[in-house]
Amino acid sequence: MEESKKVLESFIPLAKSTAKMFGRNCEVVIHDLTNPQASVMFTVNNHVTGRKIGQSFDHLVKTVLLSKDFKEDYLAGYTFVTEDKRTIRSSTSLIRDSKQNVIGAFCINFDVEGLNQMQQFMNTFFSTQVVVQENVETSEAAIENVEEIVDQLIQQIIQNSVHPVMKRHEKIELIRFMDEKGIFLMKGSVEKVAALLGISKVTVYSYLDEIKNKSN
């Protein structure tokens, strides 16, 4: 853990210089993925999305890891919309330790709403940004890499939460958190979570149904 902390802290100067370079519309967030439930360990210009130290990740699994364009441990140029309807253009790069375990993520979030409002002055810029999607199947190695990363997240989430006498509502809350973060979008994740929690996969599915029914 101490080694992981030192590695992640070594990215703080890069975060500060990146934010300084691109100005107040550029937010940089460093996530500590050894603590998924409170992964945000450092932020600069966090007024862009409101990210706060101690919060968890939002887009890592659902948007980044499961994207067909996620390769070589990074995804650049994806977008999402904030609650107040601003468009954010983002990039996420994974951080590994000396043993090549994923321990963190370096995220850049840029508020492009001002650029969108000035689109009539920048037609050339926007019209040339055509994303060409290559019709190439995701390699088995890439799939295995993502599965390995999600497996590590599952293990870390459960390791940080499980105690000898977990009550039913605590298990449901843990599964709710993983569902919210997109863990169960990965094939085989229900079985892995069930095994680590010492319950059946049928129980996991019943908890997920209960969570969905309450949210509706």
PDB file of C-alpha atoms in Angstrom:
ATOM      1  CA  MET A   1       0.000   0.000   0.000  1.00  0.00           C
ATOM      2  CA  GLU A   2       2.854   2.378   0.853  1.00  0.00           C
ATOM      3  CA  GLU A   3       4.480   1.747  -2.529  1.00  0.00           C
ATOM      4  CA  SER A   4       1.158   2.374  -4.303  1.00  0.00           C
ATOM      5  CA  LYS A   5       0.693   5.655  -2.439  1.00  0.00           C
ATOM      6  CA  LYS A   6       4.167   6.848  -3.447  1.00  0.00           C
ATOM      7  CA  VAL A   7       3.592   5.916  -7.105  1.00  0.00           C
ATOM      8  CA  LEU A   8       0.275   7.759  -7.208  1.00  0.00           C
ATOM      9  CA  GLU A   9       1.652  10.807  -5.425  1.00  0.00           C
ATOM     10  CA  SER A  10       4.414  11.009  -8.040  1.00  0.00           C
ATOM     11  CA  PHE A  11       1.718  11.961 -10.584  1.00  0.00           C
ATOM     12  CA  ILE A  12       0.619  15.040  -8.608  1.00  0.00           C
ATOM     13  CA  PRO A  13       3.140  17.395 -10.285  1.00  0.00           C
ATOM     14  CA  LEU A  14       1.922  16.184 -13.702  1.00  0.00           C
ATOM     15  CA  ALA A  15      -1.680  16.829 -12.629  1.00  0.00           C
ATOM     16  CA  LYS A  16      -0.831  20.362 -11.488  1.00  0.00           C
ATOM     17  CA  SER A  17       1.170  21.215 -14.612  1.00  0.00           C
ATOM     18  CA  THR A  18      -1.558  19.845 -16.919  1.00  0.00           C
ATOM     19  CA  ALA A  19      -4.240  21.920 -15.201  1.00  0.00           C
ATOM     20  CA  LYS A  20      -1.988  24.990 -15.251  1.00  0.00           C
ATOM     21  CA  MET A  21      -1.232  24.510 -18.944  1.00  0.00           C
ATOM     22  CA  PHE A  22      -4.866  24.265 -20.083  1.00  0.00           C
ATOM     23  CA  GLY A  23      -6.473  26.641 -17.595  1.00  0.00           C
ATOM     24  CA  ARG A  24      -9.452  26.641 -15.280  1.00  0.00           C
ATOM     25  CA  ASN A  25     -11.655  24.603 -17.645  1.00  0.00           C
ATOM     26  CA  CYS A  26      -9.273  21.658 -17.267  1.00  0.00           C
ATOM     27  CA  GLU A  27      -9.828  19.395 -14.264  1.00  0.00           C
ATOM     28  CA  VAL A  28      -7.351  16.640 -13.385  1.00  0.00           C
ATOM     29  CA  VAL A  29      -8.271  13.814 -11.012  1.00  0.00           C
ATOM     30  CA  ILE A  30      -6.043  11.066  -9.635  1.00  0.00           C
ATOM     31  CA  HIS A  31      -7.839   7.922  -8.469  1.00  0.00           C
ATOM     32  CA  ASP A  32      -6.432   5.409  -5.983  1.00  0.00           C
ATOM     33  CA  LEU A  33      -7.978   2.144  -7.194  1.00  0.00           C
ATOM     34  CA  THR A  34      -6.689   0.225  -4.189  1.00  0.00           C
ATOM     35  CA  ASN A  35      -9.530   2.059  -2.427  1.00  0.00           C
ATOM     36  CA  PRO A  36     -12.378   1.944  -4.999  1.00  0.00           C
ATOM     37  CA  GLN A  37     -15.112   3.136  -2.641  1.00  0.00           C
ATOM     38  CA  ALA A  38     -13.226   6.399  -2.012  1.00  0.00           C
ATOM     39  CA  SER A  39     -10.854   6.455  -4.956  1.00  0.00           C
ATOM     40  CA  VAL A  40     -10.459  10.209  -5.545  1.00  0.00           C
ATOM     41  CA  MET A  41      -7.161  11.089  -3.835  1.00  0.00           C
ATOM     42  CA  PHE A  42      -6.246  14.351  -5.621  1.00  0.00           C
ATOM     43  CA  THR A  43      -7.993  16.954  -7.759  1.00  0.00           C
ATOM     44  CA  VAL A  44      -7.130  20.223  -9.492  1.00  0.00           C
ATOM     45  CA  ASN A  45      -9.839  22.606 -10.787  1.00  0.00           C
ATOM     46  CA  ASN A  46     -12.518  20.334  -9.367  1.00  0.00           C
ATOM     47  CA  HIS A  47     -15.178  22.986 -10.051  1.00  0.00           C
ATOM     48  CA  VAL A  48     -15.385  21.463 -13.573  1.00  0.00           C
ATOM     49  CA  THR A  49     -17.234  18.321 -12.458  1.00  0.00           C
ATOM     50  CA  GLY A  50     -17.373  18.814  -8.693  1.00  0.00           C
ATOM     51  CA  ARG A  51     -15.175  15.804  -7.948  1.00  0.00           C
ATOM     52  CA  LYS A  52     -14.128  15.718  -4.294  1.00  0.00           C
ATOM     53  CA  ILE A  53     -11.436  13.815  -2.439  1.00  0.00           C
ATOM     54  CA  GLY A  54     -12.951  10.663  -0.961  1.00  0.00           C
ATOM     55  CA  GLN A  55     -15.543  10.130  -3.701  1.00  0.00           C
ATOM     56  CA  SER A  56     -15.577   7.036  -5.897  1.00  0.00           C
ATOM     57  CA  PHE A  57     -15.019   6.701  -9.646  1.00  0.00           C
ATOM     58  CA  ASP A  58     -17.965   7.130 -12.049  1.00  0.00           C
ATOM     59  CA  HIS A  59     -17.020   6.296 -15.634  1.00  0.00           C
ATOM     60  CA  LEU A  60     -14.088   3.897 -15.236  1.00  0.00           C
ATOM     61  CA  VAL A  61     -15.842   0.607 -15.939  1.00  0.00           C
ATOM     62  CA  LYS A  62     -18.954   1.578 -17.889  1.00  0.00           C
ATOM     63  CA  THR A  63     -17.348   4.134 -20.213  1.00  0.00           C
ATOM     64  CA  VAL A  64     -13.595   3.471 -20.230  1.00  0.00           C
ATOM     65  CA  LEU A  65     -12.851  -0.214 -19.675  1.00  0.00           C
ATOM     66  CA  LEU A  66     -15.816  -1.464 -21.692  1.00  0.00           C
ATOM     67  CA  SER A  67     -15.118   0.823 -24.661  1.00  0.00           C
ATOM     68  CA  LYS A  68     -13.870  -0.903 -27.816  1.00  0.00           C
ATOM     69  CA  ASP A  69     -11.403   1.969 -28.148  1.00  0.00           C
ATOM     70  CA  PHE A  70      -9.774   1.271 -24.776  1.00  0.00           C
ATOM     71  CA  LYS A  71      -6.260   0.120 -25.626  1.00  0.00           C
ATOM     72  CA  GLU A  72      -2.799   0.251 -24.065  1.00  0.00           C
ATOM     73  CA  ASP A  73      -4.317   1.252 -20.714  1.00  0.00           C
ATOM     74  CA  TYR A  74      -5.934   4.503 -21.868  1.00  0.00           C
ATOM     75  CA  LEU A  75      -9.022   5.988 -23.511  1.00  0.00           C
ATOM     76  CA  ALA A  76      -8.878   9.530 -24.888  1.00  0.00           C
ATOM     77  CA  GLY A  77     -11.566  11.901 -26.125  1.00  0.00           C
ATOM     78  CA  TYR A  78     -14.726  10.349 -24.677  1.00  0.00           C
ATOM     79  CA  THR A  79     -17.490  12.687 -23.521  1.00  0.00           C
ATOM     80  CA  PHE A  80     -20.150  12.834 -20.849  1.00  0.00           C
ATOM     81  CA  VAL A  81     -22.717  15.419 -19.742  1.00  0.00           C
ATOM     82  CA  THR A  82     -22.850  16.894 -16.242  1.00  0.00           C
ATOM     83  CA  GLU A  83     -26.032  17.296 -14.217  1.00  0.00           C
ATOM     84  CA  ASP A  84     -26.195  20.944 -15.278  1.00  0.00           C
ATOM     85  CA  LYS A  85     -26.005  19.870 -18.973  1.00  0.00           C
ATOM     86  CA  ARG A  86     -22.382  20.833 -19.698  1.00  0.00           C
ATOM     87  CA  THR A  87     -20.370  18.639 -22.079  1.00  0.00           C
ATOM     88  CA  ILE A  88     -17.099  17.310 -20.683  1.00  0.00           C
ATOM     89  CA  ARG A  89     -14.403  15.821 -22.902  1.00  0.00           C
ATOM     90  CA  SER A  90     -12.226  13.372 -21.010  1.00  0.00           C
ATOM     91  CA  SER A  91      -9.216  11.105 -21.097  1.00  0.00           C
ATOM     92  CA  THR A  92      -8.325   8.355 -18.639  1.00  0.00           C
ATOM     93  CA  SER A  93      -4.983   6.573 -18.300  1.00  0.00           C
ATOM     94  CA  LEU A  94      -4.405   3.687 -15.904  1.00  0.00           C
ATOM     95  CA  ILE A  95      -1.507   3.704 -13.470  1.00  0.00           C
ATOM     96  CA  ARG A  96       0.338   0.461 -12.644  1.00  0.00           C
ATOM     97  CA  ASP A  97       2.829  -0.403  -9.914  1.00  0.00           C
ATOM     98  CA  SER A  98       6.170  -2.174 -10.312  1.00  0.00           C
ATOM     99  CA  LYS A  99       4.360  -5.535 -10.418  1.00  0.00           C
ATOM    100  CA  GLN A 100       2.086  -4.277 -13.226  1.00  0.00           C
ATOM    101  CA  ASN A 101      -1.001  -4.274 -11.027  1.00  0.00           C
ATOM    102  CA  VAL A 102      -3.465  -1.467 -11.766  1.00  0.00           C
ATOM    103  CA  ILE A 103      -3.413   0.834  -8.747  1.00  0.00           C
ATOM    104  CA  GLY A 104      -4.814   4.084 -10.077  1.00  0.00           C
ATOM    105  CA  ALA A 105      -6.174   6.233 -12.865  1.00  0.00           C
ATOM    106  CA  PHE A 106      -5.136   9.654 -14.156  1.00  0.00           C
ATOM    107  CA  CYS A 107      -8.161  11.504 -15.536  1.00  0.00           C
ATOM    108  CA  ILE A 108      -8.366  14.775 -17.443  1.00  0.00           C
ATOM    109  CA  ASN A 109     -11.794  16.411 -17.733  1.00  0.00           C
ATOM    110  CA  PHE A 110     -12.140  19.446 -20.008  1.00  0.00           C
ATOM    111  CA  ASP A 111     -15.275  21.602 -20.047  1.00  0.00           C
ATOM    112  CA  VAL A 112     -15.897  22.170 -23.768  1.00  0.00           C
ATOM    113  CA  GLU A 113     -19.251  23.920 -23.362  1.00  0.00           C
ATOM    114  CA  GLY A 114     -17.691  27.277 -24.254  1.00  0.00           C
ATOM    115  CA  LEU A 115     -16.231  25.788 -27.421  1.00  0.00           C
ATOM    116  CA  ASN A 116     -19.593  24.305 -28.345  1.00  0.00           C
ATOM    117  CA  GLN A 117     -21.240  27.706 -27.973  1.00  0.00           C
ATOM    118  CA  MET A 118     -18.636  29.176 -30.323  1.00  0.00           C
ATOM    119  CA  GLN A 119     -19.093  26.425 -32.899  1.00  0.00           C
ATOM    120  CA  GLN A 120     -20.130  28.825 -35.637  1.00  0.00           C
ATOM    121  CA  PHE A 121     -16.623  30.339 -35.438  1.00  0.00           C
ATOM    122  CA  MET A 122     -14.920  26.957 -35.430  1.00  0.00           C
ATOM    123  CA  ASN A 123     -16.703  25.001 -38.148  1.00  0.00           C
ATOM    124  CA  THR A 124     -13.468  23.884 -39.710  1.00  0.00           C
ATOM    125  CA  PHE A 125     -12.122  22.554 -36.437  1.00  0.00           C
ATOM    126  CA  PHE A 126     -15.239  20.583 -35.570  1.00  0.00           C
ATOM    127  CA  SER A 127     -16.019  19.337 -39.083  1.00  0.00           C
ATOM    128  CA  THR A 128     -12.575  17.765 -39.420  1.00  0.00           C
ATOM    129  CA  GLN A 129     -12.917  15.841 -36.208  1.00  0.00           C
ATOM    130  CA  VAL A 130     -14.284  12.738 -37.878  1.00  0.00           C
ATOM    131  CA  VAL A 131     -13.723   9.603 -35.856  1.00  0.00           C
ATOM    132  CA  VAL A 132     -13.030   6.669 -38.146  1.00  0.00           C
ATOM    133  CA  GLN A 133     -14.043   3.435 -36.516  1.00  0.00           C
ATOM    134  CA  GLU A 134     -11.964   0.523 -37.694  1.00  0.00           C
ATOM    135  CA  ASN A 135     -13.936  -2.646 -38.107  1.00  0.00           C
ATOM    136  CA  VAL A 136     -11.529  -4.699 -36.054  1.00  0.00           C
ATOM    137  CA  GLU A 137     -12.566  -7.200 -33.429  1.00  0.00           C
ATOM    138  CA  THR A 138     -11.248  -6.638 -29.923  1.00  0.00           C
ATOM    139  CA  SER A 139      -8.259  -8.895 -29.384  1.00  0.00           C
ATOM    140  CA  GLU A 140      -8.355 -11.654 -26.795  1.00  0.00           C
ATOM    141  CA  ALA A 141      -5.415 -10.006 -25.015  1.00  0.00           C
ATOM    142  CA  ALA A 142      -7.352  -6.734 -24.674  1.00  0.00           C
ATOM    143  CA  ILE A 143     -10.391  -8.565 -23.300  1.00  0.00           C
ATOM    144  CA  GLU A 144      -8.224 -10.456 -20.803  1.00  0.00           C
ATOM    145  CA  ASN A 145      -6.617  -7.175 -19.726  1.00  0.00           C
ATOM    146  CA  VAL A 146      -9.997  -5.590 -18.968  1.00  0.00           C
ATOM    147  CA  GLU A 147     -11.209  -8.734 -17.171  1.00  0.00           C
ATOM    148  CA  GLU A 148      -8.068  -8.685 -15.037  1.00  0.00           C
ATOM    149  CA  ILE A 149      -8.592  -5.022 -14.133  1.00  0.00           C
ATOM    150  CA  VAL A 150     -12.248  -5.571 -13.193  1.00  0.00           C
ATOM    151  CA  ASP A 151     -11.259  -8.658 -11.173  1.00  0.00           C
ATOM    152  CA  GLN A 152      -8.790  -6.520  -9.231  1.00  0.00           C
ATOM    153  CA  LEU A 153     -11.491  -3.905  -8.614  1.00  0.00           C
ATOM    154  CA  ILE A 154     -13.909  -6.571  -7.345  1.00  0.00           C
ATOM    155  CA  GLN A 155     -11.312  -8.020  -4.995  1.00  0.00           C
ATOM    156  CA  GLN A 156     -10.325  -4.587  -3.702  1.00  0.00           C
ATOM    157  CA  ILE A 157     -13.929  -3.440  -3.180  1.00  0.00           C
ATOM    158  CA  ILE A 158     -14.805  -6.583  -1.238  1.00  0.00           C
ATOM    159  CA  GLN A 159     -11.524  -6.615   0.677  1.00  0.00           C
ATOM    160  CA  ASN A 160     -12.208  -3.049   1.841  1.00  0.00           C
ATOM    161  CA  SER A 161     -15.756  -3.866   2.983  1.00  0.00           C
ATOM    162  CA  VAL A 162     -16.152  -7.462   4.117  1.00  0.00           C
ATOM    163  CA  HIS A 163     -15.985  -8.343   7.786  1.00  0.00           C
ATOM    164  CA  PRO A 164     -16.703 -11.657   9.576  1.00  0.00           C
ATOM    165  CA  VAL A 165     -20.346 -10.951  10.437  1.00  0.00           C
ATOM    166  CA  MET A 166     -21.811  -9.090   7.466  1.00  0.00           C
ATOM    167  CA  LYS A 167     -25.531  -8.466   7.680  1.00  0.00           C
ATOM    168  CA  ARG A 168     -27.858  -8.880   4.715  1.00  0.00           C
ATOM    169  CA  HIS A 169     -28.345  -5.139   4.223  1.00  0.00           C
ATOM    170  CA  GLU A 170     -24.575  -4.634   4.188  1.00  0.00           C
ATOM    171  CA  LYS A 171     -24.171  -7.205   1.424  1.00  0.00           C
ATOM    172  CA  ILE A 172     -26.979  -5.566  -0.543  1.00  0.00           C
ATOM    173  CA  GLU A 173     -25.341  -2.146  -0.169  1.00  0.00           C
ATOM    174  CA  LEU A 174     -22.011  -3.574  -1.370  1.00  0.00           C
ATOM    175  CA  ILE A 175     -23.681  -5.125  -4.423  1.00  0.00           C
ATOM    176  CA  ARG A 176     -25.579  -1.880  -5.065  1.00  0.00           C
ATOM    177  CA  PHE A 177     -22.268  -0.005  -5.142  1.00  0.00           C
ATOM    178  CA  MET A 178     -20.738  -2.482  -7.607  1.00  0.00           C
ATOM    179  CA  ASP A 179     -23.844  -2.395  -9.801  1.00  0.00           C
ATOM    180  CA  GLU A 180     -23.802   1.413  -9.824  1.00  0.00           C
ATOM    181  CA  LYS A 181     -20.147   1.388 -10.911  1.00  0.00           C
ATOM    182  CA  GLY A 182     -20.784  -1.028 -13.784  1.00  0.00           C
ATOM    183  CA  ILE A 183     -18.998  -4.062 -12.336  1.00  0.00           C
ATOM    184  CA  PHE A 184     -21.791  -6.436 -13.340  1.00  0.00           C
ATOM    185  CA  LEU A 185     -21.577  -5.372 -16.984  1.00  0.00           C
ATOM    186  CA  MET A 186     -18.495  -7.585 -17.218  1.00  0.00           C
ATOM    187  CA  LYS A 187     -19.227 -11.204 -18.083  1.00  0.00           C
ATOM    188  CA  GLY A 188     -18.642 -13.580 -15.182  1.00  0.00           C
ATOM    189  CA  SER A 189     -18.565 -10.848 -12.536  1.00  0.00           C
ATOM    190  CA  VAL A 190     -21.684 -12.126 -10.717  1.00  0.00           C
ATOM    191  CA  GLU A 191     -20.044 -15.511 -10.166  1.00  0.00           C
ATOM    192  CA  LYS A 192     -16.810 -13.910  -8.932  1.00  0.00           C
ATOM    193  CA  VAL A 193     -18.620 -11.600  -6.498  1.00  0.00           C
ATOM    194  CA  ALA A 194     -20.747 -14.485  -5.215  1.00  0.00           C
ATOM    195  CA  ALA A 195     -17.673 -16.639  -4.574  1.00  0.00           C
ATOM    196  CA  LEU A 196     -15.832 -13.861  -2.714  1.00  0.00           C
ATOM    197  CA  LEU A 197     -18.900 -13.052  -0.587  1.00  0.00           C
ATOM    198  CA  GLY A 198     -19.589 -16.724   0.119  1.00  0.00           C
ATOM    199  CA  ILE A 199     -23.108 -16.622  -1.331  1.00  0.00           C
ATOM    200  CA  SER A 200     -24.725 -18.158  -4.406  1.00  0.00           C
ATOM    201  CA  LYS A 201     -25.008 -16.322  -7.709  1.00  0.00           C
ATOM    202  CA  VAL A 202     -28.792 -16.732  -7.383  1.00  0.00           C
ATOM    203  CA  THR A 203     -28.593 -14.667  -4.198  1.00  0.00           C
ATOM    204  CA  VAL A 204     -26.591 -11.990  -5.989  1.00  0.00           C
ATOM    205  CA  TYR A 205     -29.236 -11.827  -8.735  1.00  0.00           C
ATOM    206  CA  SER A 206     -32.006 -11.628  -6.135  1.00  0.00           C
ATOM    207  CA  TYR A 207     -30.207  -8.726  -4.429  1.00  0.00           C
ATOM    208  CA  LEU A 208     -29.835  -6.984  -7.805  1.00  0.00           C
ATOM    209  CA  ASP A 209     -33.562  -7.441  -8.470  1.00  0.00           C
ATOM    210  CA  GLU A 210     -34.350  -6.008  -5.051  1.00  0.00           C
ATOM    211  CA  ILE A 211     -32.083  -3.012  -5.710  1.00  0.00           C
ATOM    212  CA  LYS A 212     -33.742  -2.337  -9.080  1.00  0.00           C
ATOM    213  CA  ASN A 213     -37.239  -2.657  -7.624  1.00  0.00           C
ATOM    214  CA  LYS A 214     -36.420  -0.157  -4.877  1.00  0.00           C
ATOM    215  CA  SER A 215     -34.950   2.314  -7.387  1.00  0.00           C
ATOM    216  CA  ASN A 216     -38.111   2.093  -9.495  1.00  0.00           C
TER     217      ASN A 216
END
